[in-house]
Amino acid sequence: AQVIGSEAATGTMAELAPIVRPGYSWFFPQNKGRLWPQFTDMWKLMTSNDVTAASAQTKYKIDVWDVPVASATNPLSPSVFAAPESVAGELPFLFDAVYVFIVAANELMNQGVPVAEIKGQRLLSAVRSVGFEGISGHVSFDAVGDRAAAYELFNMKPSVETVAVWTAAAGLQPLSGFEMLWMSGERSWTLPPFYSDCDAGFAKDASQLCAQCPAGFISLGGAAESCDPCPLGTSTGGMLGASQCVACEPGQYAPDTGTQVCRPCPAGFISVNMSAEVCDPCPLGKSTAGLLGASQCVDCEPGRYGPESGTPACSNCPAGSYADGNKTVKCTSCEAGRYQAIEGATRCNDCYSGSGDSTYWTTLNRVTNRNGELQWVTMAGSSDPGDCACDVGSWPKEVENTTDNTTRRECVACGEGMDCKGANDVFIKAGYHSTSDAPDFVYRCYGNELRCVYGVPGHCADGRLNASVACMLCEPGLKAVGNGTCQACGAEDQAPLAGAIIGALVLMVVIYYVIDSTSPTSTTKSAMLIAITGSQLVTLFQHLAVFGAVSVEWPSPFKEALALVSLFTFKLDFLTLDCSMPMAPLVLFIGRVFLVVLFVVVMLLIHVLFVFALHRGNFVERRPSMTGSIGMMFSAFFISIVSSMLAPFMCSPHPNGMSTVNDYPTVRCFSDDPDHLPMILAGAVATLIPLSFLGAVCWVIHKLPVKFSSGDTEFLRSFRFLFFRFRPGKYWYVIVFLGRNLLMAVVPVLGDPGIQLIALGLIIVPTLCITLLSLPWLVQAANASDAGSTVMLTFLVMLFCLCVDAIDPQAVGTVCLVCFVGGLLVLFLAAAYGVFVKFCRSNKPYAYFLTHHKLGAGNFARLLKVVLGVRTKKKIFLDSDDLSDLKDLFGIVGSDVDVLLCICSKEILSRVWCVGEIVTAQNQTPIVRVLLPDFVPPDAAFLEKYMENVPDIANLTQYGISTELVQIAIRFLDTQPAITFGEQVTTVALNDFVTALGQARQGVPMQPVPSEKKTSDNKAKDLIVADTSNLESCSTAMVIMKLIAPLMEVPPTVVQEDMHVGAVAKTLCFVCSNGVFTNAVAVGMLVTAAE
């Protein structure tokens, strides 16, 4: 029968039957699988635009073929998508064929294959491995690349009848139909074996004859056309004509198909299971101990190792290494400080086998560095016990055994100042020193570090005593020089001591002469500025000397500058006493401490000489000069005096745990040193001198107001050195000044740099604030210079932080916590104080509030403040002195004042602020009126038209004060106690006023009027003349008298009516006021002065 290929004929059976003759067979492919209905449903949803439109082609990139879609032989049309059954028979196969390539390419891309490499054999292999359900049925390929497909077999005869359905992939096996009738007469589906089967172990050759299978190949016989090779892991054991393969035993393997005999695994490799295709290498740390055909690996025992997989036999660890366990892959090199001289060792030997600390024992090797120098380096893997030595940073120390009195060598860590290069190479760094018999007992060389040079222990700079503490002492007959060495003394070395003695005498004579000869009334402002800034400069130098004494290594050149100003702390190093008069540290300290006593004695001698030579032996009258000169010396050099006495308490720590006195480095602090305890006792006794001086200053400042009021001339002249530099009312600043200096002198005693830093800040910053707030100095430029120098010190404190080598973080944290808690506590106390003031306090800060009209009674108010200020312990409020913000004015009147003293002058009730004060005090503060001669009580008409008479009263509205409240307060004022003051302002009138005030307000106790030191009229040298009929003019004269009296030897006198002026009067101070030349007393004094 003739077979017609399926691709050569298309159409239905009804269409083909008329043209195909009976007797012919026809294979008809089945092109519609079980997914065909789903495909048709999807196909009907599409239109031609989904394929041919420009947007579709851009989105899906389908029009990239050689023949464009629009040029296809069968172009797409809407009818194609509307009737999917019209699709040609081969098109489902083509659809699935395209999809096969898509699936294969996608799989390769998922495996990371670049698109450019998806081609050729790689693409073909991927295509043959594809399997999926397509629209034409299941799609897959056999070994030769054929696809399994379903066919219908038609045998053409007049009537259509299906005989059988065949599949090409299954050979001649029919899928459906009838049994075949074979030539042998048999009926069966398949060819009967009778015609072609071979025996087991044989297969058909090319001539279709049965041939015996070679070794490594098998056959089951039958229709086999070839012998099959034994699979991997099996063999035929060398047999020919085998019908089955035998699995390889453990220890054997068959790496190829068709293996004749299984091979034994080589040494280092094993196979554990049957049918091994390859032998597995023994893992790291294991081997087969040299055996072939092994089925298991054995561990490398301690001392041996297996460095690679597949190791035939484990090797011994080389010398300098060890393996302390099984399965060792790599032997461990002996750590630094251990060694091993033999091979195959399970441990290394320690360099140190004693009972002490073995931390610093190591193994060293000396090498040449890049500079060509030999140096020790730590070495691991030592095989020689001779490599054992002390590590870099440690040194060998002989330690005594307490049990048997023997010694042993131990490696001990090198401390600060030691440079241990390894083994026995021990050196001492520059700036440190130790003796040769105790290299680790290291002193730090404070001060000039050049005296301690780098080298072996016990070595100092040239000319220094190697056995002295920190190389401090020079050999006898030598003196220390700047480069750290000691040189021979010369004749010129006697000059510094002589120069210092002469300079000190000259300075003391100059100070005494200035104090003795300078009159406060003749001192110009420029001279005062020079004196104040000079004292500030001396104080600044002493402050810098304190900075030089703190525990900080200042960088150059500031370090040298601090060394220079250290002379102001009475350091005697620059005098080269080693050459002129060598002294022990204790003697030197006692001489330095009590040098201040010598200064006092010398000043007394200078005083005696001056009094005899210039003042005819009048010691009583010149006593203030002596007191002032001695006091000035103490005040100017207060820091230096205190610092010199505190020297035994200023110690510097050393690496060896000892500490030495900063200024006397050979004296060890708080130890068995015989000099230190006497120094402490002498210093403690000597500090009573400056403390007594400070106490005396506090007493003088406390008594000063009373002495001012009483006119105690001798007292004021004696202690003028304390307050002549300060503004009136700011004399208390001398206590702040000396207190700051005292605390500054104590700072170096604190020791720890962090604490010293905090202390300096706590001292300098508050005093800077006090200076800026009070401006105490008499000359304004001096306030600026003081503030500027203090700011400079504050900046140095900040730089101080950068120079501190180490600060205890825990201490800093503690200080921060204290500051934090302190800040919260201050806020809490401030709030509590506010509550207390509001609800509990009965004692107010101001005794009197002086309400006054400045033009009508400004000077009179000033006079009352001066007079009342010395008679009450409280303050007197005068807005020009005490008010910093006008907004606070009414609050002070209402809450901080015991009595409102209303000085009633002519226009006081027209001043809005004065009226506001009266309104505020009406219901909160008692009021006492002081009626001046020109005051006229307001009438009803004035009050009714108060808004018109005083239009500025509207300014008080913002403070809640209305015109009605003002009118009520003025009427209330008329009912309050009043004191009338006449036109004459005299001491008697003021005393009468104070008495009347005390009677008017019993709630404000007044102190008795202190007795004044009277000066008869004819002995007054300085006269103050004013218009005796003008209250303000007389008040001005009285204020001038009370302010300048403390500064003059004989207090001035205010000229009154009927006063006789003696011939001794030399100076006339004339107060110019309106109408003064119509006053008979004033004109008469001018005539007298002219005559």
Short mmCIF file of C-alpha atoms in Angstrom, two decimals, residues 451-624:
data_model
loop_
_atom_site.label_atom_id
_atom_site.label_comp_id
_atom_site.label_asym_id
_atom_site.label_seq_id
_atom_site.Cartn_x
_atom_site.Cartn_y
_atom_site.Cartn_z
CA ARG A 451 68.56 67.12 82.91
CA CYS A 452 67.25 63.56 82.48
CA VAL A 453 68.62 62.19 79.22
CA TYR A 454 67.75 59.01 77.36
CA GLY A 455 69.99 56.11 78.26
CA VAL A 456 70.61 53.22 80.60
CA PRO A 457 69.28 53.43 84.18
CA GLY A 458 71.36 55.64 86.48
CA HIS A 459 72.40 58.08 83.77
CA CYS A 460 71.92 61.88 84.00
CA ALA A 461 73.04 64.88 82.00
CA ASP A 462 76.63 65.99 82.36
CA GLY A 463 77.50 67.39 85.77
CA ARG A 464 74.41 65.93 87.49
CA LEU A 465 74.54 63.54 90.41
CA ASN A 466 73.33 60.24 88.98
CA ALA A 467 72.15 59.05 92.39
CA SER A 468 70.05 62.15 93.14
CA VAL A 469 66.27 62.10 92.90
CA ALA A 470 65.29 62.83 89.29
CA CYS A 471 68.84 64.07 88.55
CA MET A 472 67.95 67.20 90.51
CA LEU A 473 71.28 67.93 92.16
CA CYS A 474 74.46 69.15 90.56
CA GLU A 475 77.83 67.89 91.62
CA PRO A 476 79.51 70.09 94.24
CA GLY A 477 80.82 73.34 92.82
CA LEU A 478 78.56 73.22 89.76
CA LYS A 479 75.41 75.12 88.85
CA ALA A 480 72.42 74.13 86.72
CA VAL A 481 72.09 75.71 83.28
CA GLY A 482 69.28 75.83 80.75
CA ASN A 483 70.33 72.82 78.65
CA GLY A 484 69.94 70.51 81.65
CA THR A 485 73.65 70.10 82.40
CA CYS A 486 75.63 71.53 85.27
CA GLN A 487 78.60 73.81 84.73
CA ALA A 488 81.26 75.26 86.98
CA CYS A 489 80.32 78.30 89.09
CA GLY A 490 81.91 81.62 88.25
CA ALA A 491 82.29 85.03 89.84
CA GLU A 492 79.26 86.29 87.94
CA ASP A 493 77.03 83.79 89.76
CA GLN A 494 77.16 85.96 92.89
CA ALA A 495 75.43 88.81 91.04
CA PRO A 496 71.82 87.46 90.97
CA LEU A 497 71.61 87.26 94.78
CA ALA A 498 73.07 90.72 95.22
CA GLY A 499 70.84 92.10 92.48
CA ALA A 500 67.74 90.55 94.06
CA ILE A 501 68.53 92.05 97.46
CA ILE A 502 69.16 95.51 96.01
CA GLY A 503 66.05 95.29 93.80
CA ALA A 504 63.86 94.28 96.72
CA LEU A 505 65.17 97.15 98.85
CA VAL A 506 64.60 99.67 96.06
CA LEU A 507 61.07 98.37 95.48
CA MET A 508 60.23 98.59 99.18
CA VAL A 509 61.62 102.10 99.46
CA VAL A 510 59.60 103.20 96.39
CA ILE A 511 56.41 101.67 97.78
CA TYR A 512 56.91 103.35 101.13
CA TYR A 513 57.72 106.69 99.55
CA VAL A 514 54.60 106.59 97.36
CA ILE A 515 52.38 105.69 100.31
CA ASP A 516 53.99 108.28 102.58
CA SER A 517 54.08 111.21 100.19
CA THR A 518 50.98 110.80 98.04
CA SER A 519 47.90 112.76 99.02
CA PRO A 520 44.53 111.43 97.83
CA THR A 521 43.40 114.91 96.89
CA SER A 522 46.42 115.48 94.66
CA THR A 523 46.25 112.17 92.79
CA THR A 524 45.21 112.65 89.17
CA LYS A 525 43.01 110.25 87.29
CA SER A 526 45.89 109.16 85.06
CA ALA A 527 48.12 108.52 88.07
CA MET A 528 45.34 106.49 89.66
CA LEU A 529 44.97 104.46 86.46
CA ILE A 530 48.71 103.76 86.45
CA ALA A 531 48.60 102.63 90.08
CA ILE A 532 45.56 100.38 89.56
CA THR A 533 46.77 98.76 86.34
CA GLY A 534 50.20 98.27 87.91
CA SER A 535 48.65 96.33 90.79
CA GLN A 536 46.51 94.38 88.30
CA LEU A 537 49.61 93.53 86.29
CA VAL A 538 51.41 92.21 89.38
CA THR A 539 48.32 90.16 90.25
CA LEU A 540 48.07 88.82 86.70
CA PHE A 541 51.69 87.67 86.82
CA GLN A 542 50.93 85.85 90.04
CA HIS A 543 47.87 84.24 88.46
CA LEU A 544 50.03 83.05 85.59
CA ALA A 545 52.50 81.69 88.12
CA VAL A 546 49.63 79.64 89.53
CA PHE A 547 48.92 78.34 86.02
CA GLY A 548 52.54 77.31 85.81
CA ALA A 549 52.21 75.38 89.07
CA VAL A 550 49.21 73.26 88.02
CA SER A 551 49.72 69.68 86.88
CA VAL A 552 49.87 70.39 83.16
CA GLU A 553 52.76 70.15 80.74
CA TRP A 554 52.35 73.47 78.92
CA PRO A 555 53.78 73.65 75.40
CA SER A 556 56.60 75.98 74.46
CA PRO A 557 57.04 78.94 74.34
CA PHE A 558 54.28 79.50 76.88
CA LYS A 559 56.06 77.10 79.20
CA GLU A 560 59.11 79.36 79.30
CA ALA A 561 56.93 82.43 79.89
CA LEU A 562 55.33 80.74 82.90
CA ALA A 563 58.77 79.84 84.22
CA LEU A 564 59.69 83.54 84.06
CA VAL A 565 56.62 84.75 85.96
CA SER A 566 57.20 82.06 88.60
CA LEU A 567 59.63 84.56 90.13
CA PHE A 568 56.54 86.26 91.55
CA THR A 569 55.97 83.23 93.82
CA PHE A 570 59.31 83.91 95.53
CA LYS A 571 61.09 81.01 93.83
CA LEU A 572 64.79 81.43 94.47
CA ASP A 573 66.11 79.14 91.73
CA PHE A 574 67.30 82.02 89.56
CA LEU A 575 69.58 83.25 92.34
CA THR A 576 72.05 80.37 91.68
CA LEU A 577 72.25 79.68 95.40
CA ASP A 578 74.21 76.49 94.63
CA CYS A 579 77.15 78.77 93.90
CA SER A 580 76.65 81.55 96.45
CA MET A 581 75.26 79.76 99.49
CA PRO A 582 74.21 76.10 99.05
CA MET A 583 71.33 75.18 101.35
CA ALA A 584 69.35 72.07 102.17
CA PRO A 585 65.72 72.03 100.91
CA LEU A 586 64.28 72.48 104.41
CA VAL A 587 66.45 75.51 105.14
CA LEU A 588 65.65 76.97 101.74
CA PHE A 589 61.91 76.54 102.29
CA ILE A 590 61.94 78.09 105.76
CA GLY A 591 63.90 81.03 104.42
CA ARG A 592 61.43 81.45 101.56
CA VAL A 593 58.38 81.16 103.81
CA PHE A 594 59.50 83.63 106.39
CA LEU A 595 60.90 85.97 103.78
CA VAL A 596 57.67 87.90 104.27
CA VAL A 597 58.64 88.48 107.90
CA LEU A 598 61.97 89.83 106.72
CA PHE A 599 60.09 92.17 104.36
CA VAL A 600 58.03 93.47 107.28
CA VAL A 601 61.15 94.03 109.37
CA VAL A 602 62.90 95.84 106.54
CA MET A 603 59.80 97.95 105.90
CA LEU A 604 59.76 98.91 109.58
CA LEU A 605 63.39 99.99 109.32
CA ILE A 606 62.59 102.02 106.21
CA HIS A 607 59.71 103.61 108.12
CA VAL A 608 61.97 104.54 111.01
CA LEU A 609 64.51 106.08 108.64
CA PHE A 610 61.89 108.10 106.78
CA VAL A 611 60.25 109.36 109.97
CA PHE A 612 63.57 110.51 111.41
CA ALA A 613 64.79 111.99 108.15
CA LEU A 614 61.65 113.67 106.82
CA HIS A 615 59.15 113.98 109.66
CA ARG A 616 61.27 114.87 112.69
CA GLY A 617 60.51 111.64 114.52
CA ASN A 618 56.72 112.11 114.59
CA PHE A 619 55.96 108.37 114.65
CA VAL A 620 52.37 108.74 115.83
CA GLU A 621 51.37 110.99 112.94
CA ARG A 622 53.21 108.83 110.36
CA ARG A 623 51.84 105.52 111.61
CA PRO A 624 49.37 105.29 108.64
#
